[in-house]
mmCIF file of C-alpha atoms and ligand atoms in Angstrom:
data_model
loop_
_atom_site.group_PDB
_atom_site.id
_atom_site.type_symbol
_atom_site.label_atom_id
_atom_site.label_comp_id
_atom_site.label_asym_id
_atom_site.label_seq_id
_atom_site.Cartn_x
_atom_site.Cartn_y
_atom_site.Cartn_z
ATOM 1 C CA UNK A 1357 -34.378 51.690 -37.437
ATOM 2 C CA UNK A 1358 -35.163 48.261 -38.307
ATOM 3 C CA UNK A 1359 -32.053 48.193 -41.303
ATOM 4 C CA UNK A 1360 -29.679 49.451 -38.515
ATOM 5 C CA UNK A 1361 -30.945 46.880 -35.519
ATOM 6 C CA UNK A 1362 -30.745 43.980 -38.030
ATOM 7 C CA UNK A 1363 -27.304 44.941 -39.294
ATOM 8 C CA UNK A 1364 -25.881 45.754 -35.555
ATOM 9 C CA UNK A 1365 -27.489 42.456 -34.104
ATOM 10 C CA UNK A 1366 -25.983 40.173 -37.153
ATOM 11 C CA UNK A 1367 -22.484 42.143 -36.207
ATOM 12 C CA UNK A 1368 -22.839 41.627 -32.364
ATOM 13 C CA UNK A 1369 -20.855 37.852 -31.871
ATOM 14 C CA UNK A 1370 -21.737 37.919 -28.243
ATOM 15 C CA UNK A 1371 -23.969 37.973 -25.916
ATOM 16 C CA UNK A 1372 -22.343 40.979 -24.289
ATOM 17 C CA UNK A 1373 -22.779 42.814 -27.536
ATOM 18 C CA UNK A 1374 -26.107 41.615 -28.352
ATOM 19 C CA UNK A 1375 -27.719 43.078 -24.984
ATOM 20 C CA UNK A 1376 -26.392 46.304 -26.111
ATOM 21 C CA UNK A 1377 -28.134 46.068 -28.735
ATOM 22 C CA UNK A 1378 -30.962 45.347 -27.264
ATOM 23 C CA UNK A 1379 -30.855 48.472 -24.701
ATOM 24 C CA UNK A 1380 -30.203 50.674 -27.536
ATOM 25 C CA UNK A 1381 -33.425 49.160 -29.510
ATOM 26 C CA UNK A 1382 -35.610 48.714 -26.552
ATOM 27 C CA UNK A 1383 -34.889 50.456 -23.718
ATOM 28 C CA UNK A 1384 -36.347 53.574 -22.073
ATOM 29 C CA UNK A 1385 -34.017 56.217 -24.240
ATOM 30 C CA UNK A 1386 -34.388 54.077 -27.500
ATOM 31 C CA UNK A 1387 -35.567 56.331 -30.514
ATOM 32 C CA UNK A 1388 -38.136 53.547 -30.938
ATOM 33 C CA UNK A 1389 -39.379 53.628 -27.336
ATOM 34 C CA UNK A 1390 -39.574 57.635 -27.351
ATOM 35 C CA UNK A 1391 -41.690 57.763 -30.663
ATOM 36 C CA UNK A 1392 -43.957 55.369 -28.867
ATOM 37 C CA UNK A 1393 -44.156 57.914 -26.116
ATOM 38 C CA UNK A 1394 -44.646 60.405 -28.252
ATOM 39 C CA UNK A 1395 -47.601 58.669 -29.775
ATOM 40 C CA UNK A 1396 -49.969 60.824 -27.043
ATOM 41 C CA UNK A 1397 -49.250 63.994 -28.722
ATOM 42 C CA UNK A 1398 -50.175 62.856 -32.070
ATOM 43 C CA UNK A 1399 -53.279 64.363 -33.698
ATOM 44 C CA UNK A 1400 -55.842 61.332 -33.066
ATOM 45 C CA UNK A 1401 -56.434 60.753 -36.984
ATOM 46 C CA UNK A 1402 -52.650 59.968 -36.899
ATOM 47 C CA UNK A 1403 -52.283 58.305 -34.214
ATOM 48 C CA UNK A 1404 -54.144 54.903 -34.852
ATOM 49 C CA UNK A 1405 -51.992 54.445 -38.453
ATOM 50 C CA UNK A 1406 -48.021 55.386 -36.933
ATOM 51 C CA UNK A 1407 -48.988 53.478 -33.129
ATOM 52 C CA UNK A 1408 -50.083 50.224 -35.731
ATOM 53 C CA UNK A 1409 -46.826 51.126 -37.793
ATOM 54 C CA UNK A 1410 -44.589 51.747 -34.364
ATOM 55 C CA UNK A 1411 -45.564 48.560 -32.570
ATOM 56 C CA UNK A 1412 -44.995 46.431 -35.564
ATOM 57 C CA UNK A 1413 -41.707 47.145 -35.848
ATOM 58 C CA UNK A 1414 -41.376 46.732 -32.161
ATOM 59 C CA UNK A 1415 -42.614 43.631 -32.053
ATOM 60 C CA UNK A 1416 -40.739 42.806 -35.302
ATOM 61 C CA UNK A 1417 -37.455 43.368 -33.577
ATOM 62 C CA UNK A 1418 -38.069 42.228 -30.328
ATOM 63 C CA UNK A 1419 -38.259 38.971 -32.495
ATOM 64 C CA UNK A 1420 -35.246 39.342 -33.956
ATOM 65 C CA UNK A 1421 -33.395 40.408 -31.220
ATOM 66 C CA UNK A 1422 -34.951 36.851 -29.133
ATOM 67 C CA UNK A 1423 -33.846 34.799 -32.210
ATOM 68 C CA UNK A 1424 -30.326 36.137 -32.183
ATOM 69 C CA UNK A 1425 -30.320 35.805 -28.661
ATOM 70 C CA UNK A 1426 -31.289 31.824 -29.123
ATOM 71 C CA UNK A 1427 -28.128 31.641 -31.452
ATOM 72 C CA UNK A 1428 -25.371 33.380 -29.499
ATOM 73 C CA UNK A 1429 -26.425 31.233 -26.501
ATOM 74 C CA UNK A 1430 -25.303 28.302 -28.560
ATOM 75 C CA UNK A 1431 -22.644 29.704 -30.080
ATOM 76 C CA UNK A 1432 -21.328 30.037 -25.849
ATOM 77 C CA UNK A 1433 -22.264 27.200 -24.953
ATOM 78 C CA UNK A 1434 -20.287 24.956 -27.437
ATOM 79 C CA UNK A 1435 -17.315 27.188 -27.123
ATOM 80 C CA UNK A 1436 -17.592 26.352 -23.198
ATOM 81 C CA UNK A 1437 -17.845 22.526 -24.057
ATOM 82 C CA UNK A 1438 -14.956 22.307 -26.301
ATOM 83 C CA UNK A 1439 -12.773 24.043 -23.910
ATOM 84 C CA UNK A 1440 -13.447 22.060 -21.451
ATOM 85 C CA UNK A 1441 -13.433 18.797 -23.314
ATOM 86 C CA UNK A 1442 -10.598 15.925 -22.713
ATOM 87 C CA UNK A 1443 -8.588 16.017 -25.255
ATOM 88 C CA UNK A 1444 -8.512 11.684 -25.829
ATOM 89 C CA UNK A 1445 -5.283 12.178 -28.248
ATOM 90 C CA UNK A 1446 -2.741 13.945 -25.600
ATOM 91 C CA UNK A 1447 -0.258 11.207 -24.372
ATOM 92 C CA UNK A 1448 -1.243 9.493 -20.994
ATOM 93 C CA UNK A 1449 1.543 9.676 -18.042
ATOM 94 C CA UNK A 1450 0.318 7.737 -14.603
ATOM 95 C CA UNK A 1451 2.409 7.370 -11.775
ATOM 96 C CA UNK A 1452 1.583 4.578 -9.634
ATOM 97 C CA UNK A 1453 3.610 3.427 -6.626
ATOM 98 C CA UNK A 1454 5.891 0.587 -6.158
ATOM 99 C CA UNK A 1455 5.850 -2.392 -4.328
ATOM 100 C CA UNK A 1456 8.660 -2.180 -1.407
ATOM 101 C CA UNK A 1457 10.757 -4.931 -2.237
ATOM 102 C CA UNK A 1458 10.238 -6.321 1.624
ATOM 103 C CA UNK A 1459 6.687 -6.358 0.903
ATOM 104 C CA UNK A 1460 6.930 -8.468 -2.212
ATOM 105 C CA UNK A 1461 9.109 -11.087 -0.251
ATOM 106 C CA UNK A 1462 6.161 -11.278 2.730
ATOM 107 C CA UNK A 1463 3.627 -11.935 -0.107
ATOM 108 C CA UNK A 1464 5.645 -14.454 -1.939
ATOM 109 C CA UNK A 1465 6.427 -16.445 1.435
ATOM 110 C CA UNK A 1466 2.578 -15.885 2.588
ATOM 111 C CA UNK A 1467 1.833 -17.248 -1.254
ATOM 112 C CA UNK A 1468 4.517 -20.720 -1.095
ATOM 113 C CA UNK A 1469 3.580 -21.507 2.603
ATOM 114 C CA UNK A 1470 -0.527 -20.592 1.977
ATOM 115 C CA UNK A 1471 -0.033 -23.559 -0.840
ATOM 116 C CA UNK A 1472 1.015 -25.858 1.977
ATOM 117 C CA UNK A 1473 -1.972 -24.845 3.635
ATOM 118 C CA UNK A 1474 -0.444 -22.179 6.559
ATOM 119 C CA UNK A 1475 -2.377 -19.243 7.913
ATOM 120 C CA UNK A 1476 -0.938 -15.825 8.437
ATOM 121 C CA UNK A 1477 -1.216 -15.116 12.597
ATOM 122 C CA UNK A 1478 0.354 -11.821 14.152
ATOM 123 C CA UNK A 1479 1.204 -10.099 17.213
ATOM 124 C CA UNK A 1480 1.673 -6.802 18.556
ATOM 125 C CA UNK A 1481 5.446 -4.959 17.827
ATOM 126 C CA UNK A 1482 5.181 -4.105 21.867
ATOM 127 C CA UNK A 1483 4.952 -7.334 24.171
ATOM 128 C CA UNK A 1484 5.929 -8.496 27.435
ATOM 129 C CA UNK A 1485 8.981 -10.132 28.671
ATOM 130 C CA UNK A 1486 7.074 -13.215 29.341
ATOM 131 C CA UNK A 1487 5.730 -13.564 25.675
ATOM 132 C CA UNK A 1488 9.353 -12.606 24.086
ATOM 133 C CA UNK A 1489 11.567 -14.740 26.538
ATOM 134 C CA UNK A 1490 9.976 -16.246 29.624
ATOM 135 C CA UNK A 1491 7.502 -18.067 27.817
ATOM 136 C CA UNK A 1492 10.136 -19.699 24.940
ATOM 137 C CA UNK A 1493 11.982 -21.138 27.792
ATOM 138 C CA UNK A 1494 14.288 -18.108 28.111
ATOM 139 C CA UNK A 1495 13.980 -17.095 31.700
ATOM 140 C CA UNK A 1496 15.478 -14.876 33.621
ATOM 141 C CA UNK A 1497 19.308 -15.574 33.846
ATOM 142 C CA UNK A 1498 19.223 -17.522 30.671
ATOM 143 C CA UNK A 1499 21.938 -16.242 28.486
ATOM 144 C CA UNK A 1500 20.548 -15.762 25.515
ATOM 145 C CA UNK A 1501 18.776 -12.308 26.761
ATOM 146 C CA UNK A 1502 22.074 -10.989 26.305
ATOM 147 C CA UNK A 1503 22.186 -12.021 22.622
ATOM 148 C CA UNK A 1504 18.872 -10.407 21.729
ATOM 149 C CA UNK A 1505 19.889 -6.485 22.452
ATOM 150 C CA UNK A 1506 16.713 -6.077 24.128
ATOM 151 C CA UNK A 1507 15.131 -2.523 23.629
ATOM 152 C CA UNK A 1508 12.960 -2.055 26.975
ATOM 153 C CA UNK A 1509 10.061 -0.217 27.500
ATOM 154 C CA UNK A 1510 8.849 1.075 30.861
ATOM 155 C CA UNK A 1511 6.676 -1.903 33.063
ATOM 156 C CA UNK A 1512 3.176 -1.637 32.281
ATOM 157 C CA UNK A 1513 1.950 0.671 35.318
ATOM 158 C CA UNK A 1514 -1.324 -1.779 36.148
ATOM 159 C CA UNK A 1515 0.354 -5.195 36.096
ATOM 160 C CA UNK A 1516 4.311 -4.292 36.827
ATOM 161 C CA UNK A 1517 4.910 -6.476 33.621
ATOM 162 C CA UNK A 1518 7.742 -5.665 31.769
ATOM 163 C CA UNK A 1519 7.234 -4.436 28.584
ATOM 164 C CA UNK A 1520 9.772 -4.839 25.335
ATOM 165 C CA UNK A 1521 9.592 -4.302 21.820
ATOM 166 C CA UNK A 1522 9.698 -8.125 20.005
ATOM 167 C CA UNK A 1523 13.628 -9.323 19.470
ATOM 168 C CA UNK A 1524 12.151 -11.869 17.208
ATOM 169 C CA UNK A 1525 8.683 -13.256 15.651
ATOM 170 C CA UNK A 1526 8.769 -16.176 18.391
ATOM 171 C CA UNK A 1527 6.347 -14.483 20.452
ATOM 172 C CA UNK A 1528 3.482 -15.199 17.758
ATOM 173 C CA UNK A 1529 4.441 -19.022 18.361
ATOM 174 C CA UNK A 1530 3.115 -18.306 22.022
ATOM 175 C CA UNK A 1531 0.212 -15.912 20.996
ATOM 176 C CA UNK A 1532 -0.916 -18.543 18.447
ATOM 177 C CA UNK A 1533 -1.160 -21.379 20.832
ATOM 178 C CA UNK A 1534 -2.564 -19.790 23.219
ATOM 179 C CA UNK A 1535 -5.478 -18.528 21.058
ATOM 180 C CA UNK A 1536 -5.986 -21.800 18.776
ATOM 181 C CA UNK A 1537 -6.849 -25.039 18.959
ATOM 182 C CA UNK A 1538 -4.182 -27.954 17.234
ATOM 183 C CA UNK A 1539 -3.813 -28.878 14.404
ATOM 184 C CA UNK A 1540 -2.167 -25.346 13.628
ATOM 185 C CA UNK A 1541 -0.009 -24.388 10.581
ATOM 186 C CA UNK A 1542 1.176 -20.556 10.702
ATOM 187 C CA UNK A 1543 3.746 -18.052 9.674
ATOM 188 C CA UNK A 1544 3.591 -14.622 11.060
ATOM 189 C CA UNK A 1545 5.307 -12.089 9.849
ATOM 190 C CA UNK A 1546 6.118 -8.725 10.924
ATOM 191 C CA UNK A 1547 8.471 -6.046 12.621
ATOM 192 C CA UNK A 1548 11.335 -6.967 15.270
ATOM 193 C CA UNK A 1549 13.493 -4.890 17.053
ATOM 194 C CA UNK A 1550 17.350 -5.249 18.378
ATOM 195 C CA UNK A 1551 19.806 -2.198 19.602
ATOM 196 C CA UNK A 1552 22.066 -2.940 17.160
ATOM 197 C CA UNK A 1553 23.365 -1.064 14.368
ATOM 198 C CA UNK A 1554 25.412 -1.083 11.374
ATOM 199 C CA UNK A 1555 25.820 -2.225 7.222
ATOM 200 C CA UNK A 1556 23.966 -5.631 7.980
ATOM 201 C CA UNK A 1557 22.258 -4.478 11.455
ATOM 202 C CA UNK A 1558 19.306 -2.115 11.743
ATOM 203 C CA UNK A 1559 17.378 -1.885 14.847
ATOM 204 C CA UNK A 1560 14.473 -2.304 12.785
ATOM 205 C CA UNK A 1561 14.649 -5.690 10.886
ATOM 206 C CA UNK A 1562 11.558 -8.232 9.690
ATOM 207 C CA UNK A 1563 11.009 -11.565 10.394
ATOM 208 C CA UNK A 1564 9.031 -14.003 9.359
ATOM 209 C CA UNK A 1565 8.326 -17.261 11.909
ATOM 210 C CA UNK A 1566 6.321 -20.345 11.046
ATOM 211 C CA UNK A 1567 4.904 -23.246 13.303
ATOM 212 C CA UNK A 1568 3.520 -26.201 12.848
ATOM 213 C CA UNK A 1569 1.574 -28.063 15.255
ATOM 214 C CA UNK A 1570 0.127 -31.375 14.374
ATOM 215 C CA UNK A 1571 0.443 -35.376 15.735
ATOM 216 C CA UNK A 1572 2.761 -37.830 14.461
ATOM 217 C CA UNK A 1573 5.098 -34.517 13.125
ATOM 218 C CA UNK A 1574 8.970 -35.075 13.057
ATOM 219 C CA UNK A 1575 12.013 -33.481 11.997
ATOM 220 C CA UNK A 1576 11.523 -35.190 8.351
ATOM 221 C CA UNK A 1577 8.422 -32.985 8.040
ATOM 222 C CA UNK A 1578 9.975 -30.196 8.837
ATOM 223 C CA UNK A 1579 13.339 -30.573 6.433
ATOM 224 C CA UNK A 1580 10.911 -31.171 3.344
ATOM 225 C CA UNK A 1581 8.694 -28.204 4.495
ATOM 226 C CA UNK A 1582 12.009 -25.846 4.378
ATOM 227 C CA UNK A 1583 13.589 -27.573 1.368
ATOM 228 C CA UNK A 1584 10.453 -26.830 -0.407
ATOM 229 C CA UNK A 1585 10.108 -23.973 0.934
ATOM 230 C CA UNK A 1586 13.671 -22.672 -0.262
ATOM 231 C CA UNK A 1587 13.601 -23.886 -3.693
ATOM 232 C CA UNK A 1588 10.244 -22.443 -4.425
ATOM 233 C CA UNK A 1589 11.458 -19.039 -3.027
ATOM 234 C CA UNK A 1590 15.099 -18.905 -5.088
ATOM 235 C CA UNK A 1591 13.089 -20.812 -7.856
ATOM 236 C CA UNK A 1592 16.286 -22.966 -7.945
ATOM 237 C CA UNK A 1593 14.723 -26.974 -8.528
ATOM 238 C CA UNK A 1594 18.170 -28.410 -6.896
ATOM 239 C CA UNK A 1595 19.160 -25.560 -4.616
ATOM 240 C CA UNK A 1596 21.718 -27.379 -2.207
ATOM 241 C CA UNK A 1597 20.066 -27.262 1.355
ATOM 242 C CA UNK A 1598 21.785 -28.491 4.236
ATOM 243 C CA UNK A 1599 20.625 -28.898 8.431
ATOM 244 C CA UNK A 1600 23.467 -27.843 10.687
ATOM 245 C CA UNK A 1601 23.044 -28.813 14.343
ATOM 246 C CA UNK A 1602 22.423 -26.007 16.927
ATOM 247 C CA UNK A 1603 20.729 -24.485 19.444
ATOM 248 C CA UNK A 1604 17.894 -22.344 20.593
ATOM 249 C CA UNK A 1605 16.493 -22.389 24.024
ATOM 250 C CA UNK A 1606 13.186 -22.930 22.835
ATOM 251 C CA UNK A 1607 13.829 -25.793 19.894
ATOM 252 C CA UNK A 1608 14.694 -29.344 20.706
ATOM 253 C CA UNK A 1609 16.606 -30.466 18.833
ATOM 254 C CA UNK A 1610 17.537 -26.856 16.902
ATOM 255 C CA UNK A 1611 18.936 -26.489 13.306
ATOM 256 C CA UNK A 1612 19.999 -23.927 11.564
ATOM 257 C CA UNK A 1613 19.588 -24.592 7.867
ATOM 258 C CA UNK A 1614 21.846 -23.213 5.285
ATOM 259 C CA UNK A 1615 22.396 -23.161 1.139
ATOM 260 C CA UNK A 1616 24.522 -23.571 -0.864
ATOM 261 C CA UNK A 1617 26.082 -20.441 -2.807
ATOM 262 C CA UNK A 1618 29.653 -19.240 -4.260
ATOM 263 C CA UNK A 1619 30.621 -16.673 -1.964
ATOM 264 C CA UNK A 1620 33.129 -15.102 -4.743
ATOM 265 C CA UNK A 1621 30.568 -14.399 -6.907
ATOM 266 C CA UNK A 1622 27.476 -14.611 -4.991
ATOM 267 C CA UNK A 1623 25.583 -16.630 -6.518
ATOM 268 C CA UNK A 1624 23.100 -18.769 -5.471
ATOM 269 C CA UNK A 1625 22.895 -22.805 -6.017
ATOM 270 C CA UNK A 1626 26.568 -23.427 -6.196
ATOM 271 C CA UNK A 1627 27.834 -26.015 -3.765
ATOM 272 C CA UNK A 1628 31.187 -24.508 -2.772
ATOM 273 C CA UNK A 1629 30.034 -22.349 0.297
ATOM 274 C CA UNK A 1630 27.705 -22.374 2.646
ATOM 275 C CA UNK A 1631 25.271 -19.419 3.981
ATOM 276 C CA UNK A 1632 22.889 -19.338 7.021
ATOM 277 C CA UNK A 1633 19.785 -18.596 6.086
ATOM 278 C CA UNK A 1634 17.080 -20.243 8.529
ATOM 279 C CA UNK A 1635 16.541 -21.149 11.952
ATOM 280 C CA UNK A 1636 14.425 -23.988 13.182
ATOM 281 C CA UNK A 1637 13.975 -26.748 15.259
ATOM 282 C CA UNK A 1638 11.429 -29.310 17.038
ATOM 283 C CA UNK A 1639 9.139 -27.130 19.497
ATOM 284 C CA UNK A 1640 10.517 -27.867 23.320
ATOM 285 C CA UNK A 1641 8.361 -29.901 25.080
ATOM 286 C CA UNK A 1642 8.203 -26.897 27.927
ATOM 287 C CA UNK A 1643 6.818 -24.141 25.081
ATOM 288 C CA UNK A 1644 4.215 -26.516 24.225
ATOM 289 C CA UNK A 1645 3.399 -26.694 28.230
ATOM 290 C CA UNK A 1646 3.453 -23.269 28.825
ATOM 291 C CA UNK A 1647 0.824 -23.007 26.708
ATOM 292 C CA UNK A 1648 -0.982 -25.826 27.778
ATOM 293 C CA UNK A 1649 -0.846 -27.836 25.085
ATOM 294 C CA UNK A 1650 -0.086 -31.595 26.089
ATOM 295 C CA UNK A 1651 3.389 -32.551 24.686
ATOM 296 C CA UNK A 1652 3.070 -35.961 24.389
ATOM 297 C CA UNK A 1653 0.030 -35.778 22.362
ATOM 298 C CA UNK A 1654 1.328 -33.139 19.824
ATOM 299 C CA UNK A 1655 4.218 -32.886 18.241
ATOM 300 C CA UNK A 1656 5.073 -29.366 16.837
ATOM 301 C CA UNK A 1657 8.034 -27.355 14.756
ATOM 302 C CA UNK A 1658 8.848 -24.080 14.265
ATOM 303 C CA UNK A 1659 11.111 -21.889 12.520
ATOM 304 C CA UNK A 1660 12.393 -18.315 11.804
ATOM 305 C CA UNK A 1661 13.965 -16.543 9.127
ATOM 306 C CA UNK A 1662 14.778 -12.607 8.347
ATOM 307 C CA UNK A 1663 12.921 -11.170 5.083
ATOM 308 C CA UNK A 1664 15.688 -8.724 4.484
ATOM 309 C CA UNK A 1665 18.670 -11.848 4.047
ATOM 310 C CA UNK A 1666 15.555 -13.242 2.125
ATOM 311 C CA UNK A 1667 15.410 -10.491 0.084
ATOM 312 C CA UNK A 1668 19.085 -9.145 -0.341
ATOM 313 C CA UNK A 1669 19.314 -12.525 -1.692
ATOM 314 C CA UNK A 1670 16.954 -13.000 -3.879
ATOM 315 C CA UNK A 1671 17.448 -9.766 -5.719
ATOM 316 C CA UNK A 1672 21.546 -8.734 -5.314
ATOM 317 C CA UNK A 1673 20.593 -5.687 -2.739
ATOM 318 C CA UNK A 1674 24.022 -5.392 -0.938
ATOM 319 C CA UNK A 1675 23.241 -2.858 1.715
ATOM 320 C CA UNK A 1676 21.035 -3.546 4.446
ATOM 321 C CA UNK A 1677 20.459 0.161 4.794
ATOM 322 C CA UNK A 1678 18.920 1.102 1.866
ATOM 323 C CA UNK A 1679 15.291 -1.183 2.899
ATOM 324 C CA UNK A 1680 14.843 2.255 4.726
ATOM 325 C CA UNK A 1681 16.366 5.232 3.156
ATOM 326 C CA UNK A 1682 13.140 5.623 0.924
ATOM 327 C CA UNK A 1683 15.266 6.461 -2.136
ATOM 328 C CA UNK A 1684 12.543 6.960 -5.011
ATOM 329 C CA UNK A 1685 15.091 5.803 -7.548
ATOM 330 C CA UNK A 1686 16.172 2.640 -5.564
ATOM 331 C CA UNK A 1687 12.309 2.083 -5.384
ATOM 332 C CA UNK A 1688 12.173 1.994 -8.926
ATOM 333 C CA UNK A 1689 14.547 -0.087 -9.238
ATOM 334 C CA UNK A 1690 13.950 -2.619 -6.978
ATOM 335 C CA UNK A 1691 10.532 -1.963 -6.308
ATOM 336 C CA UNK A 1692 7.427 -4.045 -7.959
ATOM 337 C CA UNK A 1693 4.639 -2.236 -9.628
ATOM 338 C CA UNK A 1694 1.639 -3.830 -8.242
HETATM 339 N N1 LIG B 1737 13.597 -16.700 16.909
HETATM 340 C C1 LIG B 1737 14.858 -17.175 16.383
HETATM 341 C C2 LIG B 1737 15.760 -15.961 16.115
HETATM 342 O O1 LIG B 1737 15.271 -14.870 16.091
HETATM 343 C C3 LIG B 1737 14.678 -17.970 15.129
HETATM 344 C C4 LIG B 1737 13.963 -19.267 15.349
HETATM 345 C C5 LIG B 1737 12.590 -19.347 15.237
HETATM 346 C C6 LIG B 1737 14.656 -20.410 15.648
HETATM 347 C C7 LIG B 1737 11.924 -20.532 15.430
HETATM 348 C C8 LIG B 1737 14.015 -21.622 15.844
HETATM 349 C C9 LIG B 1737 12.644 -21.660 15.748
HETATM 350 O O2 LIG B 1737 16.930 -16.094 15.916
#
């Protein structure tokens, strides 16, 4: 008995097999276990010499069989650990995102204007009338509504006020002053809205606006502000800026600022062609009242500019569209890993 258990536990490579041989050595129908039964019959002279003899060897193997026991335990376990380990030599692959390229122009403006010491401000997508016309001088009849392609919402049901998503960051100009104190430098910007659609229109565009609000300000500060401001962003040292007279209802006197390019090839810096890319002006004196801010005592400019021109620009996008289509490949392309 003992030859064969030893032989058929050193055979048994798991723990499956080992109980079996266990069972077969200990349990109730076991040869060994039945002789032990047996023991009762036994003349009592024999008895005390084969029980000695019979529970030796029990004990023997149940020794053996723990030991082995001990061993294929191990053996599992470290054939559980290596299967499960990381294998620190397979090749990594991680896919991380993309900066949209819109989002990298925001953060780059936010970055050259936060050097010249303006603050991000926002406002909501959905305002009121007053906020997005009334307020920047545009009242009722004024006809520069009709320019903006207004996209109305239903009057708020409380107040009657008529609601409308934002033609334009302007409305942040109001929100601002109304909330801070002067001295102010912002830019805020954000999502606008016009009902207009096509290659270089999409009802959904960005904007970004910036004001400045200060005493003693003139229309010097604000040409180097945007000169710096443009050369910086192209990274173009001598980038040919020029101020073009013009008008917005709520800018006195209004410029629209443009730079230099070759429209043949496109590029940027050149001095035979002009392109629009900015629109600013001195704050009217009436903005500044409606928000009860003294005019007299502070002087205060403002401008706007879309992120998409900004962008397709910057980075030889030629369709206006694709900002949207969320095109994985495009992303890749002209996306920014962050
Ligand atoms: N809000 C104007 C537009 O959308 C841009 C602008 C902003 C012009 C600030 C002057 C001053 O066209």
């Amino acid at each position: 008995i003992k030859q064969e258990t030893l032989l058929a536990l050193d055979k048994a490579q798991d723990l499956r097999a080992w109980d079996a041989v266990r069972v077969a050595t200990l349990g109730k129908s076991a040869s060994l276990t039945q002789k032990l039964k047996e023991l009762g019959k036994c003349p009592p002279e024999l008895r005390k010499e084969r029980g000695g003899i019979l529970n030796k060897l029990r004990d023997e193997l149940t020794q053996a069989i723990e030991t082995r026991k001990v061993v294929l335990e191990e053996i599992a376990l470290n054939e559980k650990l290596s299967a499960e380990a990381v294998d620190i030599t397979m090749p990594v692959t991680v896919t991380t995102g993309f900066l949209h390229p819109l989002r990298r122009t925001i953060e780059e403006i936010t970055a050259i204007f936060g050097t010249m010491g303006f603050k991000v401000a926002e406002g909501p997508n959905v305002d009121t009338d007053w906020f997005n016309f009334s307020a920047l001088n545009i009242d009722e009849n004024h006809p520069a509504r009709a320019d903006h392609d207004t996209f109305y919402l239903p009057s708020d049901p409380l107040n009657g006020q008529q609601k409308v998503l934002r033609t334009h960051t302007s409305t942040v100009q109001i929100r601002t002053l109304l909330d801070q104190e002067p001295p102010i430098r912002i830019i805020a910007p954000g999502r606008t809205y016009r009902a207009d659609h096509d290659a270089t229109h999409s009802p959904m565009f960005h904007q970004c606006e910036g004001m400045v609000v200060e005493k003693g300000l003139t229309l010097g500060h604000l040409k180097g502000c945007l000169v710096d401001f443009l050369r910086a962003y192209f990274g173009i040292p001598h980038l040919p800026v020029r101020f073009r007279s013009s008008y917005f209802p709520f800018t006195e006197p209004s410029m629209e600022i443009d730079i230099g390019w070759n429209r043949k090839t496109g590029e940027l810096g050149g001095s035979s062609d002009w392109l629009e890319i900015l629109g600013s002006g001195m704050m009217h004196s009436r903005v500044l009242a409606n928000c009860g801010v003294d005019p007299s005592e502070w002087q205060a400019f403002a401008f706007g500019m879309g992120i998409e021109r900004l962008t397709m620009l910057k980075y030889g996008i030629s369709d206006l569209r694709s900002f949207y289509e969320g095109d994985v490949r495009w992303l890749r392309h002209y996306g920014f890993s962050s």
